[in-house]
Amino acid sequence: MTMNAISRSQIYVLDQDAALDFYVNKLGMEVNTDQDLGFMRWLTVNLPGDPEREILLEKPGPPALDPATAEQVRELLTKGALGGYLFMTTDDARKTHEDLVAKGVEITDEPTERPYGIDFGIRDPFGNRIRIGQMFPRA
Amino acid sequence: MSRAVEESNRAMLRARDAMDRAYAEPLDIPALARIAHVSEAHFIRTFRATFGETPHRYLQRRRVERAMALLVETDRDVTDICYAVGFGSLGTFSRTFRQIVGQSPSDFRRQRVAPANVPSCFTKAWTRPSSFG
């Protein structure tokens, strides 16, 4: 048995419409699947040209979580402590950074050249951390 | 009630992000309270309740953490590093550094081993000396 790809990852968002606006209109991702399953809205996005890797934008709430737990998740998320973390790569970190600043995206860490590449940090509207890097070829 | 907590958390996180991003700038409580859209007194109280230490303390330790990184990763002299991370005087820097790290910047530089190449956001989060262990 060999597993061969990471195909779906999940983060929590507080509002799926606001999440769509951020991930699609600001970050330039594409909607992969947006379907009302009745019990939940299954909403996934992917980077253009890479539909095999999706991110599920899940809203915490009942019945998956009891109301009190959902509140705890929301509180942790908004204080940046929930842990959902996305790493993405780009061909040009400084240009991507400029584009995102122009779109009003919150920058948490300015582009910095490190031994592994040039990268910077942003936050989504809910508190999730995202890191965008232009990686040097691995030695 | 809970939505108010979420909004407050998010506002405090914005101010904390500003400290992580712009630590070298003259960030004072009025400037940070403006980022969070609250009064200064409310800001200090709420930040502490949200993250476990006062904004002043957080910023001091952020600056010391950045100084620790520069001491390890570069050959810049201590005075240069002191101003580069946002301290206004070498005396305050040395005193604060010693108080938080337990040794002088020069001694720290001699003893410290450079960490692996993890993303700087993790270095910032995990090597920042905190008030709570």
PDB file of C-alpha atoms in Angstrom, chain A residues 14 70-71 74-80 85 87 106-110 112 114-116 119 123-127 129 131, chain B residues 2-3 5-7 9-11 13-14 16-17 20-21 49-51 66 73 116-125:
ATOM      1  CA  LEU A  14     -16.805  31.533  10.066  1.00  0.00           C
ATOM      2  CA  ALA A  70     -18.594  25.296  17.963  1.00  0.00           C
ATOM      3  CA  GLU A  71     -18.353  28.501  19.982  1.00  0.00           C
ATOM      4  CA  ARG A  74     -14.853  30.045  16.653  1.00  0.00           C
ATOM      5  CA  GLU A  75     -13.155  31.760  19.573  1.00  0.00           C
ATOM      6  CA  LEU A  76      -9.885  29.919  19.019  1.00  0.00           C
ATOM      7  CA  LEU A  77     -10.020  30.599  15.295  1.00  0.00           C
ATOM      8  CA  THR A  78     -10.539  34.343  15.762  1.00  0.00           C
ATOM      9  CA  LYS A  79      -7.629  34.606  18.159  1.00  0.00           C
ATOM     10  CA  GLY A  80      -5.375  32.827  15.689  1.00  0.00           C
ATOM     11  CA  TYR A  85      -2.317  26.497   8.331  1.00  0.00           C
ATOM     12  CA  PHE A  87       1.393  26.811   2.800  1.00  0.00           C
ATOM     13  CA  GLU A 106      -3.698  41.391   5.996  1.00  0.00           C
ATOM     14  CA  ILE A 107       0.051  40.782   5.953  1.00  0.00           C
ATOM     15  CA  THR A 108       1.421  39.189   9.113  1.00  0.00           C
ATOM     16  CA  ASP A 109       5.018  38.833   8.027  1.00  0.00           C
ATOM     17  CA  GLU A 110       6.700  40.862   5.288  1.00  0.00           C
ATOM     18  CA  THR A 112      11.932  37.819   3.884  1.00  0.00           C
ATOM     19  CA  ARG A 114      15.558  32.848   4.042  1.00  0.00           C
ATOM     20  CA  PRO A 115      17.892  29.962   3.212  1.00  0.00           C
ATOM     21  CA  TYR A 116      14.946  28.003   1.780  1.00  0.00           C
ATOM     22  CA  ASP A 119       8.289  33.943   1.907  1.00  0.00           C
ATOM     23  CA  ARG A 123      -4.136  35.942   7.541  1.00  0.00           C
ATOM     24  CA  ASP A 124      -7.538  35.110   6.179  1.00  0.00           C
ATOM     25  CA  PRO A 125     -10.546  37.107   7.439  1.00  0.00           C
ATOM     26  CA  PHE A 126     -11.218  34.588  10.195  1.00  0.00           C
ATOM     27  CA  GLY A 127      -7.774  34.138  11.738  1.00  0.00           C
ATOM     28  CA  ARG A 129      -2.645  31.597   8.866  1.00  0.00           C
ATOM     29  CA  ARG A 131       2.244  31.278   4.232  1.00  0.00           C
TER      30      ARG A 131
ATOM     31  CA  SER B   2     -20.138  35.170  21.561  1.00  0.00           C
ATOM     32  CA  ARG B   3     -20.016  37.163  18.322  1.00  0.00           C
ATOM     33  CA  VAL B   5     -15.941  37.847  21.685  1.00  0.00           C
ATOM     34  CA  GLU B   6     -15.047  36.805  18.145  1.00  0.00           C
ATOM     35  CA  GLU B   7     -14.872  40.396  16.970  1.00  0.00           C
ATOM     36  CA  ASN B   9     -10.450  38.396  19.416  1.00  0.00           C
ATOM     37  CA  ARG B  10     -10.000  39.330  15.797  1.00  0.00           C
ATOM     38  CA  ALA B  11      -9.263  42.961  16.672  1.00  0.00           C
ATOM     39  CA  LEU B  13      -5.140  39.488  16.771  1.00  0.00           C
ATOM     40  CA  ARG B  14      -4.820  42.349  14.268  1.00  0.00           C
ATOM     41  CA  ARG B  16      -0.719  41.377  17.701  1.00  0.00           C
ATOM     42  CA  ASP B  17      -0.052  40.731  14.004  1.00  0.00           C
ATOM     43  CA  ASP B  20       4.875  40.655  14.714  1.00  0.00           C
ATOM     44  CA  ARG B  21       5.095  42.440  11.393  1.00  0.00           C
ATOM     45  CA  ALA B  49      -7.295  38.569  28.721  1.00  0.00           C
ATOM     46  CA  THR B  50      -7.029  37.232  25.157  1.00  0.00           C
ATOM     47  CA  PHE B  51      -3.347  36.318  24.931  1.00  0.00           C
ATOM     48  CA  ARG B  66      14.118  39.163  16.701  1.00  0.00           C
ATOM     49  CA  GLU B  73      22.161  34.591  12.088  1.00  0.00           C
ATOM     50  CA  ALA B 116      17.015  24.622  11.541  1.00  0.00           C
ATOM     51  CA  ASN B 117      15.523  26.362   8.543  1.00  0.00           C
ATOM     52  CA  VAL B 118      11.901  26.381   9.567  1.00  0.00           C
ATOM     53  CA  PRO B 119       9.639  29.170   8.289  1.00  0.00           C
ATOM     54  CA  SER B 120      10.203  32.393  10.190  1.00  0.00           C
ATOM     55  CA  CYS B 121       6.596  32.505  11.328  1.00  0.00           C
ATOM     56  CA  PHE B 122       7.239  29.378  13.375  1.00  0.00           C
ATOM     57  CA  THR B 123      10.530  30.707  14.655  1.00  0.00           C
ATOM     58  CA  LYS B 124       8.753  33.848  15.731  1.00  0.00           C
ATOM     59  CA  ALA B 125       5.978  31.960  17.442  1.00  0.00           C
TER      60      ALA B 125
END
